[in-house]
GROMACS .gro file of C-alpha atoms in nm:
model
  497
    1UNK     CA    1  -6.745  -2.336   3.361
    2UNK     CA    2  -6.581  -2.010   3.248
    3UNK     CA    3  -6.786  -1.769   3.044
    4UNK     CA    4  -6.702  -1.708   2.679
    5UNK     CA    5  -6.590  -1.357   2.768
    6UNK     CA    6  -6.353  -1.492   3.027
    7UNK     CA    7  -6.211  -1.769   2.805
    8UNK     CA    8  -6.144  -1.531   2.517
    9UNK     CA    9  -5.940  -1.302   2.734
   10UNK     CA   10  -5.571  -1.325   2.624
   11UNK     CA   11  -5.316  -1.440   2.873
   12UNK     CA   12  -5.134  -1.167   3.050
   13UNK     CA   13  -4.791  -1.110   2.896
   14UNK     CA   14  -4.498  -1.145   3.131
   15UNK     CA   15  -4.338  -0.817   3.228
   16UNK     CA   16  -4.052  -0.710   3.004
   17UNK     CA   17  -3.714  -0.661   3.155
   18UNK     CA   18  -3.570  -0.314   3.106
   19UNK     CA   19  -3.298  -0.302   2.839
   20UNK     CA   20  -2.944  -0.320   2.961
   21UNK     CA   21  -2.787   0.023   2.983
   22UNK     CA   22  -2.534   0.088   2.707
   23UNK     CA   23  -2.170   0.076   2.797
   24UNK     CA   24  -2.030   0.417   2.886
   25UNK     CA   25  -1.860   0.579   2.584
   26UNK     CA   26  -1.541   0.618   2.781
   27UNK     CA   27  -1.498   0.240   2.794
   28UNK     CA   28  -1.496   0.211   2.415
   29UNK     CA   29  -1.239   0.489   2.390
   30UNK     CA   30  -1.022   0.342   2.664
   31UNK     CA   31  -1.030   0.001   2.498
   32UNK     CA   32  -0.913   0.145   2.169
   33UNK     CA   33  -0.641   0.350   2.341
   34UNK     CA   34  -0.517   0.047   2.536
   35UNK     CA   35  -0.502  -0.169   2.223
   36UNK     CA   36  -0.328   0.111   2.035
   37UNK     CA   37  -0.073   0.151   2.316
   38UNK     CA   38   0.006  -0.221   2.298
   39UNK     CA   39   0.047  -0.192   1.921
   40UNK     CA   40   0.283   0.106   1.953
   41UNK     CA   41   0.492  -0.073   2.217
   42UNK     CA   42   0.520  -0.386   2.003
   43UNK     CA   43   0.607  -0.187   1.691
   44UNK     CA   44   0.878  -0.004   1.883
   45UNK     CA   45   1.033  -0.336   1.982
   46UNK     CA   46   0.999  -0.463   1.625
   47UNK     CA   47   1.182  -0.165   1.477
   48UNK     CA   48   1.451  -0.176   1.745
   49UNK     CA   49   1.511  -0.545   1.680
   50UNK     CA   50   1.822  -0.563   1.461
   51UNK     CA   51   1.778  -0.922   1.353
   52UNK     CA   52   1.715  -0.925   0.980
   53UNK     CA   53   2.060  -1.074   0.910
   54UNK     CA   54   2.128  -1.240   1.246
   55UNK     CA   55   1.802  -1.353   1.407
   56UNK     CA   56   1.514  -1.370   1.160
   57UNK     CA   57   1.325  -1.618   1.378
   58UNK     CA   58   1.291  -1.367   1.663
   59UNK     CA   59   1.219  -1.085   1.419
   60UNK     CA   60   0.941  -1.294   1.267
   61UNK     CA   61   0.771  -1.323   1.605
   62UNK     CA   62   0.799  -0.947   1.658
   63UNK     CA   63   0.630  -0.893   1.323
   64UNK     CA   64   0.359  -1.146   1.409
   65UNK     CA   65   0.293  -0.973   1.740
   66UNK     CA   66   0.263  -0.635   1.570
   67UNK     CA   67   0.005  -0.765   1.323
   68UNK     CA   68  -0.187  -0.938   1.604
   69UNK     CA   69  -0.211  -0.618   1.809
   70UNK     CA   70  -0.305  -0.430   1.492
   71UNK     CA   71  -0.604  -0.662   1.451
   72UNK     CA   72  -0.701  -0.613   1.817
   73UNK     CA   73  -0.672  -0.234   1.790
   74UNK     CA   74  -0.886  -0.215   1.477
   75UNK     CA   75  -1.148  -0.438   1.641
   76UNK     CA   76  -1.144  -0.226   1.957
   77UNK     CA   77  -1.198   0.089   1.753
   78UNK     CA   78  -1.542  -0.043   1.654
   79UNK     CA   79  -1.661   0.004   2.012
   80UNK     CA   80  -1.554   0.369   2.026
   81UNK     CA   81  -1.831   0.629   1.976
   82UNK     CA   82  -1.836   0.789   1.634
   83UNK     CA   83  -1.739   1.136   1.754
   84UNK     CA   84  -1.408   1.001   1.888
   85UNK     CA   85  -1.311   0.796   1.583
   86UNK     CA   86  -1.134   1.061   1.375
   87UNK     CA   87  -0.924   1.193   1.669
   88UNK     CA   88  -0.833   0.836   1.759
   89UNK     CA   89  -0.734   0.747   1.403
   90UNK     CA   90  -0.524   1.061   1.359
   91UNK     CA   91  -0.350   1.042   1.696
   92UNK     CA   92  -0.289   0.673   1.640
   93UNK     CA   93  -0.146   0.749   1.295
   94UNK     CA   94   0.105   0.989   1.450
   95UNK     CA   95   0.204   0.746   1.724
   96UNK     CA   96   0.235   0.448   1.489
   97UNK     CA   97   0.437   0.646   1.233
   98UNK     CA   98   0.669   0.771   1.508
   99UNK     CA   99   0.772   0.414   1.592
  100UNK     CA  100   0.949   0.395   1.256
  101UNK     CA  101   1.183   0.674   1.367
  102UNK     CA  102   1.333   0.497   1.669
  103UNK     CA  103   1.611   0.318   1.476
  104UNK     CA  104   1.802   0.334   1.145
  105UNK     CA  105   1.665   0.129   0.854
  106UNK     CA  106   1.643  -0.233   0.965
  107UNK     CA  107   1.524  -0.455   0.683
  108UNK     CA  108   1.610  -0.261   0.366
  109UNK     CA  109   1.897  -0.049   0.233
  110UNK     CA  110   1.699   0.118  -0.046
  111UNK     CA  111   1.690   0.454   0.132
  112UNK     CA  112   2.070   0.477   0.104
  113UNK     CA  113   2.030   0.480  -0.274
  114UNK     CA  114   1.766   0.753  -0.233
  115UNK     CA  115   2.006   0.966  -0.031
  116UNK     CA  116   2.281   0.912  -0.288
  117UNK     CA  117   2.056   1.002  -0.582
  118UNK     CA  118   1.952   1.323  -0.406
  119UNK     CA  119   2.316   1.413  -0.343
  120UNK     CA  120   2.414   1.342  -0.703
  121UNK     CA  121   2.137   1.563  -0.839
  122UNK     CA  122   2.227   1.845  -0.601
  123UNK     CA  123   2.578   1.830  -0.748
  124UNK     CA  124   2.434   1.892  -1.096
  125UNK     CA  125   2.461   1.537  -1.231
  126UNK     CA  126   2.182   1.316  -1.365
  127UNK     CA  127   2.121   1.019  -1.133
  128UNK     CA  128   2.075   0.800  -1.441
  129UNK     CA  129   2.425   0.859  -1.581
  130UNK     CA  130   2.653   0.694  -1.324
  131UNK     CA  131   2.638   0.396  -1.091
  132UNK     CA  132   2.736   0.472  -0.727
  133UNK     CA  133   3.062   0.278  -0.768
  134UNK     CA  134   3.166   0.490  -1.067
  135UNK     CA  135   3.496   0.670  -0.987
  136UNK     CA  136   3.358   0.978  -1.165
  137UNK     CA  137   3.146   1.047  -0.855
  138UNK     CA  138   3.415   0.968  -0.597
  139UNK     CA  139   3.421   1.333  -0.491
  140UNK     CA  140   3.065   1.296  -0.353
  141UNK     CA  141   3.142   1.005  -0.123
  142UNK     CA  142   3.146   1.032   0.255
  143UNK     CA  143   3.212   0.794   0.544
  144UNK     CA  144   2.841   0.732   0.598
  145UNK     CA  145   2.746   0.594   0.257
  146UNK     CA  146   3.099   0.478   0.167
  147UNK     CA  147   3.274   0.352   0.481
  148UNK     CA  148   3.618   0.195   0.471
  149UNK     CA  149   3.838  -0.039   0.668
  150UNK     CA  150   3.680  -0.211   0.968
  151UNK     CA  151   3.348  -0.034   0.905
  152UNK     CA  152   3.302  -0.252   0.597
  153UNK     CA  153   3.232  -0.559   0.810
  154UNK     CA  154   2.869  -0.657   0.787
  155UNK     CA  155   2.624  -0.833   0.554
  156UNK     CA  156   2.468  -0.508   0.436
  157UNK     CA  157   2.787  -0.370   0.280
  158UNK     CA  158   2.888  -0.400  -0.086
  159UNK     CA  159   3.249  -0.372  -0.198
  160UNK     CA  160   3.349  -0.079  -0.418
  161UNK     CA  161   3.727  -0.127  -0.407
  162UNK     CA  162   3.980  -0.306  -0.191
  163UNK     CA  163   3.950  -0.050   0.088
  164UNK     CA  164   3.610   0.109   0.032
  165UNK     CA  165   3.261  -0.037   0.058
  166UNK     CA  166   2.911   0.113   0.046
  167UNK     CA  167   2.577   0.081   0.218
  168UNK     CA  168   2.406   0.118  -0.121
  169UNK     CA  169   2.281  -0.209  -0.268
  170UNK     CA  170   2.371  -0.293  -0.629
  171UNK     CA  171   2.634  -0.015  -0.641
  172UNK     CA  172   2.751  -0.109  -0.990
  173UNK     CA  173   2.416  -0.056  -1.165
  174UNK     CA  174   2.231   0.263  -1.248
  175UNK     CA  175   1.927   0.376  -1.054
  176UNK     CA  176   1.582   0.250  -1.158
  177UNK     CA  177   1.362   0.506  -0.982
  178UNK     CA  178   1.120   0.715  -1.191
  179UNK     CA  179   1.150   1.095  -1.213
  180UNK     CA  180   0.893   1.200  -0.949
  181UNK     CA  181   1.071   0.980  -0.697
  182UNK     CA  182   1.404   1.133  -0.802
  183UNK     CA  183   1.256   1.480  -0.756
  184UNK     CA  184   1.148   1.379  -0.406
  185UNK     CA  185   1.500   1.257  -0.324
  186UNK     CA  186   1.642   1.590  -0.439
  187UNK     CA  187   1.385   1.784  -0.235
  188UNK     CA  188   1.463   1.589   0.083
  189UNK     CA  189   1.836   1.643   0.029
  190UNK     CA  190   1.786   2.016  -0.026
  191UNK     CA  191   1.575   2.056   0.290
  192UNK     CA  192   1.795   1.841   0.515
  193UNK     CA  193   2.052   1.992   0.751
  194UNK     CA  194   2.408   1.860   0.721
  195UNK     CA  195   2.479   1.529   0.891
  196UNK     CA  196   2.116   1.423   0.926
  197UNK     CA  197   2.186   1.101   0.729
  198UNK     CA  198   1.898   0.850   0.719
  199UNK     CA  199   1.669   1.048   0.949
  200UNK     CA  200   1.563   1.299   0.680
  201UNK     CA  201   1.409   1.036   0.455
  202UNK     CA  202   1.246   0.866   0.754
  203UNK     CA  203   1.084   1.192   0.862
  204UNK     CA  204   0.970   1.249   0.504
  205UNK     CA  205   0.816   0.902   0.502
  206UNK     CA  206   0.636   0.970   0.830
  207UNK     CA  207   0.490   1.296   0.700
  208UNK     CA  208   0.372   1.127   0.380
  209UNK     CA  209   0.219   0.836   0.574
  210UNK     CA  210   0.019   1.071   0.796
  211UNK     CA  211  -0.084   1.272   0.489
  212UNK     CA  212  -0.224   0.951   0.336
  213UNK     CA  213  -0.432   0.903   0.652
  214UNK     CA  214  -0.567   1.257   0.619
  215UNK     CA  215  -0.661   1.202   0.255
  216UNK     CA  216  -0.833   0.874   0.340
  217UNK     CA  217  -1.038   1.039   0.613
  218UNK     CA  218  -1.135   1.320   0.377
  219UNK     CA  219  -1.248   1.083   0.102
  220UNK     CA  220  -1.438   0.860   0.345
  221UNK     CA  221  -1.613   1.162   0.494
  222UNK     CA  222  -1.720   1.289   0.153
  223UNK     CA  223  -1.854   0.946   0.068
  224UNK     CA  224  -2.038   0.912   0.397
  225UNK     CA  225  -1.836   0.597   0.475
  226UNK     CA  226  -1.716   0.482   0.815
  227UNK     CA  227  -1.394   0.671   0.906
  228UNK     CA  228  -1.280   0.365   1.102
  229UNK     CA  229  -1.162   0.223   0.769
  230UNK     CA  230  -0.873   0.470   0.767
  231UNK     CA  231  -0.719   0.276   1.057
  232UNK     CA  232  -0.648  -0.011   0.818
  233UNK     CA  233  -0.376   0.215   0.678
  234UNK     CA  234  -0.297   0.444   0.969
  235UNK     CA  235  -0.232   0.165   1.221
  236UNK     CA  236  -0.103  -0.109   0.990
  237UNK     CA  237   0.246  -0.236   1.092
  238UNK     CA  238   0.366  -0.222   0.732
  239UNK     CA  239   0.338   0.158   0.735
  240UNK     CA  240   0.592   0.241   1.011
  241UNK     CA  241   0.823  -0.040   0.901
  242UNK     CA  242   0.828   0.021   0.526
  243UNK     CA  243   0.712   0.380   0.475
  244UNK     CA  244   0.896   0.530   0.774
  245UNK     CA  245   1.180   0.313   0.903
  246UNK     CA  246   1.289   0.186   0.561
  247UNK     CA  247   1.165   0.513   0.405
  248UNK     CA  248   1.045   0.347   0.084
  249UNK     CA  249   0.935   0.589  -0.187
  250UNK     CA  250   0.623   0.376  -0.237
  251UNK     CA  251   0.448   0.592   0.023
  252UNK     CA  252   0.479   0.893  -0.209
  253UNK     CA  253   0.317   0.694  -0.489
  254UNK     CA  254   0.041   0.583  -0.249
  255UNK     CA  255  -0.035   0.943  -0.153
  256UNK     CA  256  -0.064   1.049  -0.518
  257UNK     CA  257  -0.271   0.740  -0.605
  258UNK     CA  258  -0.516   0.797  -0.319
  259UNK     CA  259  -0.554   1.161  -0.425
  260UNK     CA  260  -0.619   1.046  -0.783
  261UNK     CA  261  -0.883   0.794  -0.678
  262UNK     CA  262  -1.053   1.060  -0.469
  263UNK     CA  263  -1.112   1.299  -0.760
  264UNK     CA  264  -1.120   1.086  -1.076
  265UNK     CA  265  -1.496   1.018  -1.063
  266UNK     CA  266  -1.569   1.393  -1.082
  267UNK     CA  267  -1.265   1.539  -1.258
  268UNK     CA  268  -1.112   1.288  -1.497
  269UNK     CA  269  -0.842   1.522  -1.624
  270UNK     CA  270  -0.711   1.604  -1.277
  271UNK     CA  271  -0.742   1.241  -1.175
  272UNK     CA  272  -0.545   1.135  -1.482
  273UNK     CA  273  -0.268   1.385  -1.406
  274UNK     CA  274  -0.244   1.259  -1.048
  275UNK     CA  275  -0.232   0.900  -1.173
  276UNK     CA  276   0.053   1.004  -1.401
  277UNK     CA  277   0.244   1.150  -1.107
  278UNK     CA  278   0.183   0.831  -0.905
  279UNK     CA  279   0.314   0.613  -1.188
  280UNK     CA  280   0.614   0.843  -1.228
  281UNK     CA  281   0.687   0.799  -0.857
  282UNK     CA  282   0.665   0.418  -0.861
  283UNK     CA  283   0.540   0.221  -1.159
  284UNK     CA  284   0.308  -0.002  -0.954
  285UNK     CA  285   0.010   0.242  -0.942
  286UNK     CA  286  -0.049   0.170  -1.311
  287UNK     CA  287  -0.251  -0.132  -1.191
  288UNK     CA  288  -0.516   0.113  -1.061
  289UNK     CA  289  -0.613   0.240  -1.403
  290UNK     CA  290  -0.863  -0.042  -1.479
  291UNK     CA  291  -1.054   0.047  -1.164
  292UNK     CA  292  -1.053   0.414  -1.261
  293UNK     CA  293  -1.196   0.319  -1.601
  294UNK     CA  294  -1.476   0.104  -1.455
  295UNK     CA  295  -1.801   0.164  -1.637
  296UNK     CA  296  -1.642   0.373  -1.913
  297UNK     CA  297  -1.797   0.281  -2.248
  298UNK     CA  298  -1.684   0.564  -2.476
  299UNK     CA  299  -1.333   0.620  -2.606
  300UNK     CA  300  -1.371   0.991  -2.537
  301UNK     CA  301  -1.427   0.931  -2.167
  302UNK     CA  302  -1.132   0.691  -2.147
  303UNK     CA  303  -0.910   0.941  -2.328
  304UNK     CA  304  -1.007   1.211  -2.076
  305UNK     CA  305  -0.828   1.002  -1.813
  306UNK     CA  306  -0.554   0.823  -2.005
  307UNK     CA  307  -0.420   1.115  -2.207
  308UNK     CA  308  -0.348   1.340  -1.906
  309UNK     CA  309  -0.190   1.041  -1.730
  310UNK     CA  310   0.038   0.963  -2.023
  311UNK     CA  311   0.122   1.329  -2.079
  312UNK     CA  312   0.214   1.375  -1.712
  313UNK     CA  313   0.446   1.074  -1.717
  314UNK     CA  314   0.613   1.201  -2.035
  315UNK     CA  315   0.655   1.553  -1.897
  316UNK     CA  316   0.813   1.432  -1.576
  317UNK     CA  317   1.063   1.219  -1.767
  318UNK     CA  318   1.145   1.492  -2.020
  319UNK     CA  319   1.386   1.703  -1.807
  320UNK     CA  320   1.589   1.393  -1.716
  321UNK     CA  321   1.593   1.278  -2.078
  322UNK     CA  322   1.734   1.616  -2.182
  323UNK     CA  323   2.015   1.620  -1.924
  324UNK     CA  324   2.104   1.249  -1.916
  325UNK     CA  325   2.355   1.070  -2.135
  326UNK     CA  326   2.231   0.725  -2.034
  327UNK     CA  327   1.887   0.563  -2.040
  328UNK     CA  328   1.645   0.703  -1.784
  329UNK     CA  329   1.512   0.350  -1.727
  330UNK     CA  330   1.847   0.249  -1.575
  331UNK     CA  331   1.856  -0.102  -1.434
  332UNK     CA  332   1.480  -0.159  -1.462
  333UNK     CA  333   1.502  -0.447  -1.711
  334UNK     CA  334   1.783  -0.615  -1.519
  335UNK     CA  335   1.588  -0.578  -1.197
  336UNK     CA  336   1.284  -0.758  -1.341
  337UNK     CA  337   1.509  -1.042  -1.456
  338UNK     CA  338   1.694  -1.051  -1.124
  339UNK     CA  339   1.368  -1.080  -0.928
  340UNK     CA  340   1.267  -1.393  -1.116
  341UNK     CA  341   0.974  -1.273  -1.323
  342UNK     CA  342   1.129  -1.434  -1.631
  343UNK     CA  343   1.257  -1.742  -1.444
  344UNK     CA  344   0.995  -1.796  -1.170
  345UNK     CA  345   1.169  -2.092  -1.008
  346UNK     CA  346   1.467  -1.871  -0.920
  347UNK     CA  347   1.286  -1.645  -0.671
  348UNK     CA  348   0.955  -1.822  -0.610
  349UNK     CA  349   0.742  -1.600  -0.831
  350UNK     CA  350   0.396  -1.718  -0.941
  351UNK     CA  351   0.408  -1.955  -0.643
  352UNK     CA  352   0.035  -2.036  -0.635
  353UNK     CA  353   0.007  -2.093  -1.009
  354UNK     CA  354   0.314  -2.314  -1.008
  355UNK     CA  355   0.138  -2.547  -0.764
  356UNK     CA  356  -0.096  -2.653  -1.044
  357UNK     CA  357   0.078  -2.547  -1.366
  358UNK     CA  358   0.419  -2.604  -1.527
  359UNK     CA  359   0.662  -2.319  -1.475
  360UNK     CA  360   0.655  -2.227  -1.844
  361UNK     CA  361   0.280  -2.174  -1.829
  362UNK     CA  362   0.291  -1.933  -1.535
  363UNK     CA  363   0.341  -1.606  -1.718
  364UNK     CA  364   0.072  -1.673  -1.983
  365UNK     CA  365  -0.166  -1.780  -1.706
  366UNK     CA  366  -0.100  -1.456  -1.519
  367UNK     CA  367  -0.183  -1.258  -1.832
  368UNK     CA  368  -0.505  -1.449  -1.898
  369UNK     CA  369  -0.635  -1.428  -1.541
  370UNK     CA  370  -0.548  -1.060  -1.502
  371UNK     CA  371  -0.718  -0.975  -1.830
  372UNK     CA  372  -1.029  -1.160  -1.711
  373UNK     CA  373  -1.028  -0.967  -1.382
  374UNK     CA  374  -0.979  -0.637  -1.566
  375UNK     CA  375  -1.266  -0.718  -1.801
  376UNK     CA  376  -1.491  -0.797  -1.503
  377UNK     CA  377  -1.399  -0.470  -1.332
  378UNK     CA  378  -1.458  -0.276  -1.654
  379UNK     CA  379  -1.801  -0.434  -1.704
  380UNK     CA  380  -1.923  -0.449  -1.344
  381UNK     CA  381  -1.715  -0.183  -1.168
  382UNK     CA  382  -1.862   0.121  -0.998
  383UNK     CA  383  -1.736   0.448  -1.151
  384UNK     CA  384  -1.830   0.622  -0.825
  385UNK     CA  385  -1.601   0.389  -0.628
  386UNK     CA  386  -1.293   0.340  -0.847
  387UNK     CA  387  -1.093   0.204  -0.555
  388UNK     CA  388  -1.319  -0.102  -0.537
  389UNK     CA  389  -1.224  -0.231  -0.882
  390UNK     CA  390  -0.865  -0.118  -0.824
  391UNK     CA  391  -0.848  -0.328  -0.509
  392UNK     CA  392  -0.972  -0.636  -0.694
  393UNK     CA  393  -0.717  -0.594  -0.976
  394UNK     CA  394  -0.430  -0.514  -0.739
  395UNK     CA  395  -0.512  -0.798  -0.502
  396UNK     CA  396  -0.538  -1.044  -0.789
  397UNK     CA  397  -0.203  -0.926  -0.924
  398UNK     CA  398  -0.038  -0.984  -0.585
  399UNK     CA  399  -0.181  -1.335  -0.555
  400UNK     CA  400  -0.075  -1.421  -0.909
  401UNK     CA  401   0.275  -1.271  -0.897
  402UNK     CA  402   0.347  -1.346  -0.526
  403UNK     CA  403   0.607  -1.068  -0.485
  404UNK     CA  404   0.870  -1.115  -0.219
  405UNK     CA  405   0.901  -0.755  -0.101
  406UNK     CA  406   0.671  -0.630   0.173
  407UNK     CA  407   0.676  -0.260   0.079
  408UNK     CA  408   0.494  -0.324  -0.248
  409UNK     CA  409   0.182  -0.394  -0.041
  410UNK     CA  410   0.155  -0.035   0.087
  411UNK     CA  411  -0.063   0.045  -0.213
  412UNK     CA  412  -0.287  -0.254  -0.142
  413UNK     CA  413  -0.331  -0.147   0.222
  414UNK     CA  414  -0.446   0.201   0.121
  415UNK     CA  415  -0.703   0.047  -0.116
  416UNK     CA  416  -0.832  -0.171   0.168
  417UNK     CA  417  -0.876   0.141   0.378
  418UNK     CA  418  -1.079   0.308   0.102
  419UNK     CA  419  -1.299   0.009   0.024
  420UNK     CA  420  -1.327  -0.159   0.363
  421UNK     CA  421  -1.270  -0.514   0.238
  422UNK     CA  422  -1.031  -0.613   0.517
  423UNK     CA  423  -1.004  -0.969   0.385
  424UNK     CA  424  -0.731  -0.846   0.149
  425UNK     CA  425  -0.502  -0.747   0.437
  426UNK     CA  426  -0.361  -1.103   0.469
  427UNK     CA  427  -0.224  -1.055   0.117
  428UNK     CA  428  -0.016  -0.765   0.248
  429UNK     CA  429   0.091  -0.977   0.544
  430UNK     CA  430   0.197  -1.253   0.302
  431UNK     CA  431   0.447  -1.014   0.146
  432UNK     CA  432   0.598  -0.940   0.487
  433UNK     CA  433   0.614  -1.312   0.569
  434UNK     CA  434   0.786  -1.381   0.237
  435UNK     CA  435   1.045  -1.114   0.299
  436UNK     CA  436   1.121  -1.167   0.668
  437UNK     CA  437   1.033  -1.526   0.755
  438UNK     CA  438   1.137  -1.737   0.454
  439UNK     CA  439   1.493  -1.815   0.567
  440UNK     CA  440   1.572  -2.161   0.707
  441UNK     CA  441   1.639  -1.995   1.044
  442UNK     CA  442   1.282  -1.861   1.056
  443UNK     CA  443   0.980  -2.041   0.906
  444UNK     CA  444   1.158  -2.189   0.606
  445UNK     CA  445   1.159  -2.153   0.225
  446UNK     CA  446   0.800  -2.274   0.193
  447UNK     CA  447   0.674  -1.965   0.375
  448UNK     CA  448   0.591  -1.751   0.067
  449UNK     CA  449   0.374  -2.020  -0.092
  450UNK     CA  450   0.195  -2.101   0.233
  451UNK     CA  451   0.144  -1.735   0.321
  452UNK     CA  452  -0.001  -1.643  -0.018
  453UNK     CA  453  -0.219  -1.957  -0.017
  454UNK     CA  454  -0.366  -1.853   0.318
  455UNK     CA  455  -0.412  -1.499   0.186
  456UNK     CA  456  -0.598  -1.630  -0.119
  457UNK     CA  457  -0.819  -1.835   0.111
  458UNK     CA  458  -0.894  -1.527   0.320
  459UNK     CA  459  -0.987  -1.325   0.011
  460UNK     CA  460  -1.219  -1.600  -0.115
  461UNK     CA  461  -1.372  -1.651   0.229
  462UNK     CA  462  -1.436  -1.278   0.261
  463UNK     CA  463  -1.608  -1.267  -0.077
  464UNK     CA  464  -1.818  -1.571   0.017
  465UNK     CA  465  -1.917  -1.415   0.349
  466UNK     CA  466  -2.030  -1.098   0.177
  467UNK     CA  467  -2.227  -1.306  -0.075
  468UNK     CA  468  -2.393  -1.494   0.211
  469UNK     CA  469  -2.467  -1.172   0.399
  470UNK     CA  470  -2.638  -1.044   0.084
  471UNK     CA  471  -2.886  -1.331   0.095
  472UNK     CA  472  -2.707  -1.545  -0.161
  473UNK     CA  473  -2.730  -1.273  -0.422
  474UNK     CA  474  -2.426  -1.168  -0.621
  475UNK     CA  475  -2.273  -0.845  -0.503
  476UNK     CA  476  -2.161  -0.660  -0.816
  477UNK     CA  477  -1.899  -0.395  -0.787
  478UNK     CA  478  -2.119  -0.157  -0.975
  479UNK     CA  479  -2.388   0.044  -0.803
  480UNK     CA  480  -2.632   0.307  -0.917
  481UNK     CA  481  -2.447   0.636  -0.968
  482UNK     CA  482  -2.505   0.898  -0.703
  483UNK     CA  483  -2.657   1.146  -0.948
  484UNK     CA  484  -2.927   0.894  -1.042
  485UNK     CA  485  -3.013   0.845  -0.675
  486UNK     CA  486  -3.046   1.220  -0.622
  487UNK     CA  487  -3.256   1.259  -0.936
  488UNK     CA  488  -3.493   0.984  -0.824
  489UNK     CA  489  -3.525   1.143  -0.480
  490UNK     CA  490  -3.603   1.480  -0.634
  491UNK     CA  491  -3.873   1.331  -0.857
  492UNK     CA  492  -4.027   1.153  -0.557
  493UNK     CA  493  -4.037   1.474  -0.359
  494UNK     CA  494  -4.229   1.647  -0.642
  495UNK     CA  495  -4.485   1.370  -0.674
  496UNK     CA  496  -4.822   1.474  -0.518
  497UNK     CA  497  -4.998   1.261  -0.261
   0.00000   0.00000   0.00000
C-alpha cells in the first residue's frame, strides 16, 4: 500500500513540445509581393481591355479578377512584418496607379470635358458660359476632341454638325464642375506640353492618388493605427481605373477631404476650409460634415467648422461669378434629373428601398433614414475619429441612393482606409458592377439591385461580427477623447503607492 506521501505526489506532467519557429519574415514579404504582382498584371489587362461598348461580359470578368486579387493582396499583407508594411504599401501604390496609364480612357469620357474646360479657360473664357458645341468656341477645336469624317464612327462620339463630332459627352450643355475642379483643369492644361492629350490628366490623377496614400499613412501613423489599412485605398482596383485611367476629378476631392479629416479634430478652422475646398472640387464630400461634427454640442463649435467651409466655397465660386455671363451651376439641375433621382424607375435609383416601398415613397424614405443616421453619428460619434461617422453616413447614402457610377465610390474607399471597416468595400464594388456589368450582354439589368443588396448584407454582417467580437456589447462610435486618457494617466502616475 503506497504511503500518504507517495499518493499525494502529483503526476509528472508530460514534456512540452518546443514552440514552432515563426515563419521567416521574408516569406511574408514575398507573399505580399507575389499577390501584388498578380494584381498589377490583372489590372493592366483590365485597363487594356477595350470592351465597354463591345464586350462588357469579358470586361466584367476582368474587373472581377482585379477585385479578387486585390482581396488576396490585402490579406497577404497581414503576414508581412510591420517594418516592411509602409514600403510595400507605397511601392504598391505606385505600381497600381501606373496601370491606369497603359491605355486611353476606357469606360468614361468625362476627362475630355476636363481637357476642354481647361483649354477654354486658358483662352480667357469662362467654362460656364458656352457649351462645347457652341460655334462661338469653334476656334478652340482640334482633331482630337472634335474629329470629323470617318473618325466620327464609334459609340463614344456625339454629333456637333453634319461633318464634325466630339469625344465630349453632352456637348450641348454647359459644364457642371465646381470651381476648384475647374482650377485644376486649367492648371493641368497650363503645365501640359503640346499634343499630350489625355495623358496629362491621367498623370495628374496618378499623382493625386499616390498623394492620398501618403496622407492616409501619415494620419494612421499619428493615430497609432495599423498602416496596412492604407492598402484598402492604395491597391483598390477602383483607383487606377477611375482616378487614373478615366482621370476623374473625384480624386482631387478625396485628397482634400482626407486632409480635412486629418486636421479637423485639432484645428476646426483649417479643417473647415479644407472641407470647403473638397466640396468646391466635387459636391459629394459634403456628406462628410456630419462625421466632422460628431460630438459637437455647442453652436459656437459647429460654427468654427461650418463658417470656414461655407466661406471657402463662396470664395472659390466668386471669381467665376464675376467673369461669367451664365449660371456657374451649369447643367447641375438637369444632370440630377437625367440620372433619375427625381424619377427613380428611369435609372434604377433607390433600388433597395423600391424593393419594399412604392416608388413615390423612395425619396422621403431616403431623407428620413439619412437624418436618423446623421442623428446617431452626432450623438454617438467620436470627435477624435471623424472619419468613422463619415463612413457610416456615406455608406448609408450609397446604399439608399444606389448610384450607378463607380467613380463616386472613391471617397468611400478612402474612408474605409482611414477607419478599417473593410465590410464597406463591397458597396464600392457594387457601384462598379452597376456601371460595367448591368447590360444584357454581361450580368443583366438586375445587377445593380443584386450588387447593392449583397453590399448591404456585407455591411450588416460586418457590424454584427464586430458586435459579437465585443462580447455582445454595443460598439458605439464614440470613444473617450485622447486628452482625457492622457489626463487620467498623468493623475495615476502622481498617485503614491
